[in-house]
Amino acid sequence: MLLLHHLLIKFLANQDETGRSIFGLSESMAAILIPAVITLIVFVLGIIIRWVVRKREKRQELRAYKNIILNWIEQIKKVVNRQVESCSNFSTQLSEAENIQAERLSYNKLLVDKIEQISIDKYVNTFVINSTGEPEKNYEMTFKIIGQLKFLQDIEEHIPSIYEAYQKQTEEIMKEWNSNFAHFDSLVSNQTKALASNNQNDSFHSDVLKIANNWRAQAPNGRSSVTFTFSNLIMPLSSLINQELKQNSDNVYAFDLSACLQELRISYMKWEKLNQDFSASFSQIAENIEKSYDDLQSAKSYFQSISLKYFFKIT
């Protein structure tokens, strides 16, 4: 700009030396107006250039935010899919569980905490105000990105707490089951010892031992799962005891066994209900994560199909 100014002054000086008019103006008028016009032109050009530079810089900033957000959505795809698969598998494990023990869940960082920290005004400036496309559609898809990123961050923090609750309740039921089963074993053992010490036979107790021995013998690989124990020991014994108490309601041993088996049935039903509830919960979590990411992908595809406005329209 300064070089242009000097060249014009020099040109005007040369014009002045000829004694001719300058651009149709008298020498005195030209000496006043032309420098003023040049200064004004230089000033206006400076404003225009600064405006253009700011617009270009703003557009570059918006493009950077757009690329970061949309690329991040693509980058988290693998970890999101792994979490969906992990929750689905865990749900299946619970529905197929045979023992009262905590099943293992693998959970991953979904990596949305950093990108979710971008302020809302950055999203609005990038995807709504300064993007082509219908404003209403832009708002809808922008809200979808913000909402689903927030959901994924919340569910990432929520999964461990749900799993810990499952573990805690499973451990409580396991302790309850083991305590009741130890009591059952003690009742049977004490009855066996008492009958042996008195050289007595008891057909009811013999039937109890028969069922117990069959249960042990039929256990796969010598190890009985809780489900196998329930089907092959607790239920047959319950039927036997009910028949005994109908015929001999004063049988204290049968009554004690009945009470103990009732506690074991309650523990078993609590465990079944626990697994059903958490299986359904984690199945729903997997579906929700999958749907959330699908929404992110649809919003990503939409914003990839439109562009930022030209730099002179950037606000």
XYZ file of C-alpha atoms in Angstrom:
315
model
C 0.000 0.000 0.000
C 2.803 2.454 0.839
C 4.568 1.631 -2.447
C 1.370 2.385 -4.378
C 1.007 5.659 -2.517
C 4.588 6.757 -3.350
C 4.217 5.804 -7.020
C 1.054 7.852 -7.355
C 2.654 10.866 -5.644
C 5.616 10.621 -7.987
C 3.307 10.398 -10.970
C 1.405 13.453 -9.821
C 4.654 15.361 -9.292
C 5.659 14.626 -12.876
C 2.275 15.790 -14.034
C 2.717 18.973 -12.091
C 6.061 19.765 -13.750
C 4.447 19.897 -17.210
C 2.180 22.651 -16.079
C -0.812 20.762 -17.310
C -3.970 20.020 -15.414
C -4.016 16.842 -13.382
C -6.950 14.562 -14.208
C -8.860 17.633 -15.261
C -8.246 19.380 -11.940
C -6.313 22.532 -11.274
C -2.933 22.062 -9.679
C -4.041 23.427 -6.339
C -7.216 21.309 -6.250
C -5.349 18.172 -7.356
C -2.755 18.699 -4.671
C -5.534 18.503 -2.096
C -7.938 15.918 -3.492
C -5.684 13.288 -5.000
C -3.637 12.537 -1.830
C -6.902 12.398 0.090
C -8.406 9.962 -2.400
C -5.263 7.825 -2.354
C -5.311 7.720 1.447
C -8.988 6.767 1.412
C -8.394 4.024 -1.149
C -5.496 2.654 0.851
C -7.626 2.750 4.024
C -10.563 0.997 2.363
C -8.325 -1.639 0.803
C -6.789 -2.271 4.222
C -10.235 -2.791 5.749
C -11.243 -5.125 2.924
C -8.054 -7.173 3.209
C -8.399 -7.490 6.997
C -12.066 -8.499 6.547
C -11.100 -11.145 3.987
C -8.314 -12.459 6.229
C -10.642 -12.702 9.231
C -13.279 -14.495 7.184
C -10.747 -16.964 5.823
C -9.323 -17.604 9.288
C -12.836 -18.102 10.711
C -13.671 -20.536 7.917
C -10.457 -22.457 8.535
C -11.326 -22.644 12.233
C -14.828 -23.898 11.434
C -13.424 -26.463 9.016
C -11.053 -27.674 11.742
C -13.918 -28.136 14.226
C -16.015 -29.894 11.607
C -13.199 -32.296 10.714
C -12.365 -33.009 14.362
C -15.957 -33.801 15.335
C -16.849 -35.866 12.265
C -13.537 -37.741 12.272
C -13.906 -38.458 15.985
C -17.276 -40.068 15.334
C -15.567 -42.388 12.852
C -12.605 -43.062 15.147
C -14.744 -44.298 18.054
C -16.568 -46.811 15.855
C -14.371 -49.766 16.867
C -14.564 -49.191 20.620
C -18.309 -48.581 20.424
C -18.818 -51.840 18.514
C -16.653 -53.685 21.041
C -18.765 -52.343 23.890
C -21.976 -53.343 22.136
C -20.606 -56.841 21.594
C -19.376 -57.063 25.193
C -22.755 -56.055 26.644
C -24.595 -58.443 24.312
C -22.302 -61.334 25.230
C -22.660 -60.547 28.926
C -26.435 -60.578 28.580
C -26.237 -64.011 26.931
C -23.897 -65.318 29.638
C -26.355 -64.303 32.331
C -29.275 -65.965 30.566
C -27.270 -69.186 30.210
C -25.523 -69.151 33.611
C -25.492 -72.399 35.581
C -23.668 -71.324 38.726
C -24.128 -68.574 41.274
C -21.022 -66.590 40.487
C -20.387 -63.211 38.927
C -19.930 -63.439 35.178
C -17.141 -61.323 33.712
C -17.902 -58.148 31.777
C -15.381 -56.314 29.624
C -16.042 -52.634 29.227
C -14.096 -50.050 27.270
C -13.593 -46.313 27.301
C -15.797 -44.958 24.528
C -13.453 -41.966 24.105
C -16.173 -39.340 23.883
C -15.269 -37.342 26.988
C -12.818 -35.029 25.210
C -14.896 -34.315 22.126
C -17.995 -33.870 24.279
C -16.250 -30.962 26.023
C -16.487 -28.803 22.892
C -18.901 -25.997 23.720
C -22.357 -25.884 22.182
C -21.701 -22.537 20.504
C -18.891 -24.171 18.491
C -21.338 -26.791 17.238
C -23.940 -24.148 16.381
C -21.439 -21.895 14.586
C -19.953 -24.802 12.650
C -22.957 -26.927 11.740
C -25.910 -24.525 11.827
C -25.025 -20.888 11.196
C -22.133 -21.388 8.805
C -23.149 -24.542 6.949
C -25.179 -24.802 3.789
C -28.418 -26.753 3.904
C -31.766 -26.080 5.535
C -31.348 -24.424 8.977
C -34.011 -26.660 10.569
C -32.275 -29.794 9.307
C -28.929 -28.431 10.460
C -30.344 -27.813 13.942
C -31.842 -31.310 14.058
C -28.592 -33.026 13.109
C -26.500 -30.808 15.372
C -28.719 -31.618 18.323
C -28.432 -35.291 17.412
C -24.631 -35.163 17.568
C -24.573 -33.265 20.867
C -27.240 -35.476 22.447
C -25.754 -38.805 21.387
C -22.216 -37.867 22.418
C -23.611 -36.919 25.829
C -25.511 -40.201 26.013
C -22.403 -42.235 25.206
C -20.414 -40.392 27.845
C -23.123 -41.015 30.454
C -23.518 -44.695 29.588
C -19.742 -45.152 29.720
C -19.821 -43.974 33.337
C -23.036 -45.891 34.081
C -21.957 -49.367 32.920
C -19.361 -49.968 35.698
C -21.842 -48.970 38.418
C -24.499 -51.331 37.023
C -21.965 -54.152 36.835
C -20.797 -53.495 40.409
C -24.411 -53.685 41.600
C -24.767 -57.029 39.797
C -21.552 -58.341 41.376
C -22.579 -57.270 44.863
C -26.014 -58.871 44.667
C -24.588 -62.064 43.164
C -22.071 -62.360 45.991
C -24.829 -61.897 48.564
C -26.943 -64.641 46.983
C -23.876 -66.918 46.738
C -23.191 -66.518 50.468
C -26.846 -67.151 51.219
C -26.899 -70.273 49.021
C -23.690 -71.669 50.514
C -24.917 -71.061 54.052
C -28.264 -72.785 53.386
C -26.584 -75.677 51.617
C -24.154 -76.124 54.508
C -27.167 -76.257 56.826
C -28.823 -78.882 54.606
C -25.659 -80.979 54.557
C -25.407 -80.697 58.334
C -28.997 -81.891 58.811
C -28.458 -84.962 56.628
C -25.087 -85.806 58.203
C -26.365 -85.448 61.759
C -29.354 -87.651 60.988
C -27.071 -90.312 59.519
C -24.857 -90.247 62.616
C -27.822 -90.343 64.990
C -29.367 -93.354 63.269
C -26.040 -95.153 63.082
C -25.284 -94.607 66.763
C -28.648 -96.084 67.715
C -28.503 -98.876 65.131
C -31.752 -97.637 63.668
C -33.097 -97.635 60.121
C -35.307 -94.948 58.687
C -36.865 -95.519 55.286
C -37.466 -91.794 54.786
C -33.833 -90.966 55.502
C -32.756 -93.812 53.229
C -34.776 -92.246 50.416
C -33.133 -88.887 51.153
C -29.682 -90.474 50.889
C -30.654 -92.288 47.702
C -31.632 -89.047 46.002
C -28.462 -87.343 47.290
C -26.247 -90.206 46.091
C -27.883 -90.228 42.656
C -27.338 -86.479 42.441
C -23.636 -86.861 43.173
C -23.215 -89.793 40.808
C -24.940 -88.086 37.907
C -23.176 -84.758 38.271
C -21.227 -84.008 35.044
C -17.505 -84.571 35.594
C -18.179 -85.010 39.291
C -19.087 -81.346 39.668
C -22.653 -80.224 40.152
C -23.744 -76.827 38.931
C -26.404 -74.896 40.798
C -28.958 -75.553 38.060
C -28.166 -79.285 38.108
C -28.406 -79.312 41.918
C -31.740 -77.575 41.825
C -33.217 -79.989 39.275
C -31.682 -83.222 40.556
C -31.459 -82.711 44.307
C -33.606 -79.918 45.662
C -36.751 -80.538 43.614
C -36.799 -84.353 44.055
C -36.138 -83.971 47.781
C -38.906 -81.384 48.083
C -41.392 -83.799 46.539
C -40.232 -86.608 48.835
C -40.480 -84.395 51.932
C -43.943 -83.161 51.023
C -45.159 -86.746 50.780
C -43.529 -87.595 54.101
C -45.078 -84.661 55.944
C -48.520 -85.535 54.577
C -48.165 -89.001 56.064
C -46.165 -88.061 59.162
C -46.566 -84.404 60.111
C -44.644 -84.970 63.372
C -41.403 -85.859 61.571
C -39.121 -83.092 62.879
C -36.259 -84.140 60.609
C -38.479 -83.880 57.525
C -39.816 -80.533 58.733
C -36.281 -79.136 59.219
C -35.258 -80.394 55.778
C -38.336 -78.778 54.252
C -37.521 -75.404 55.816
C -33.915 -75.625 54.653
C -34.865 -76.590 51.104
C -37.342 -73.720 51.017
C -34.481 -71.323 51.765
C -32.435 -72.894 48.982
C -35.338 -72.521 46.553
C -35.691 -68.871 47.519
C -31.969 -68.289 46.945
C -32.197 -70.020 43.588
C -35.212 -67.965 42.481
C -33.522 -64.750 43.600
C -30.476 -65.691 41.528
C -32.639 -66.495 38.489
C -34.501 -63.186 38.804
C -31.239 -61.298 39.240
C -29.811 -62.813 36.076
C -32.993 -62.161 34.125
C -33.096 -58.515 35.170
C -29.446 -57.772 34.484
C -29.484 -59.789 31.273
C -32.371 -57.646 30.024
C -30.633 -54.500 31.285
C -27.369 -55.158 29.452
C -29.197 -56.271 26.336
C -31.006 -52.920 26.384
C -27.732 -51.075 26.982
C -26.207 -52.769 23.932
C -29.225 -51.796 21.801
C -29.153 -48.209 23.073
C -25.432 -47.798 22.375
C -25.857 -49.237 18.907
C -28.806 -46.947 18.152
C -26.952 -43.945 19.552
C -23.967 -44.570 17.323
C -26.222 -45.118 14.303
C -27.691 -41.664 14.967
C -24.181 -40.208 15.116
C -23.330 -41.855 11.827
C -26.454 -40.492 10.147
C -25.641 -36.969 11.373
C -22.040 -37.390 10.227
C -23.163 -38.475 6.756
C -25.518 -35.516 6.540
C -22.861 -32.930 7.385
C -20.430 -34.580 5.006
C -23.016 -34.093 2.249
C -23.162 -30.327 2.814
C -20.347 -27.821 3.055
C -19.368 -24.713 4.931
C -20.547 -21.453 3.436
C -18.202 -19.423 1.250
C -15.825 -17.320 3.306
C -17.614 -14.019 2.554
C -20.858 -15.479 4.007
C -19.198 -16.738 7.209
C -20.535 -15.041 10.324
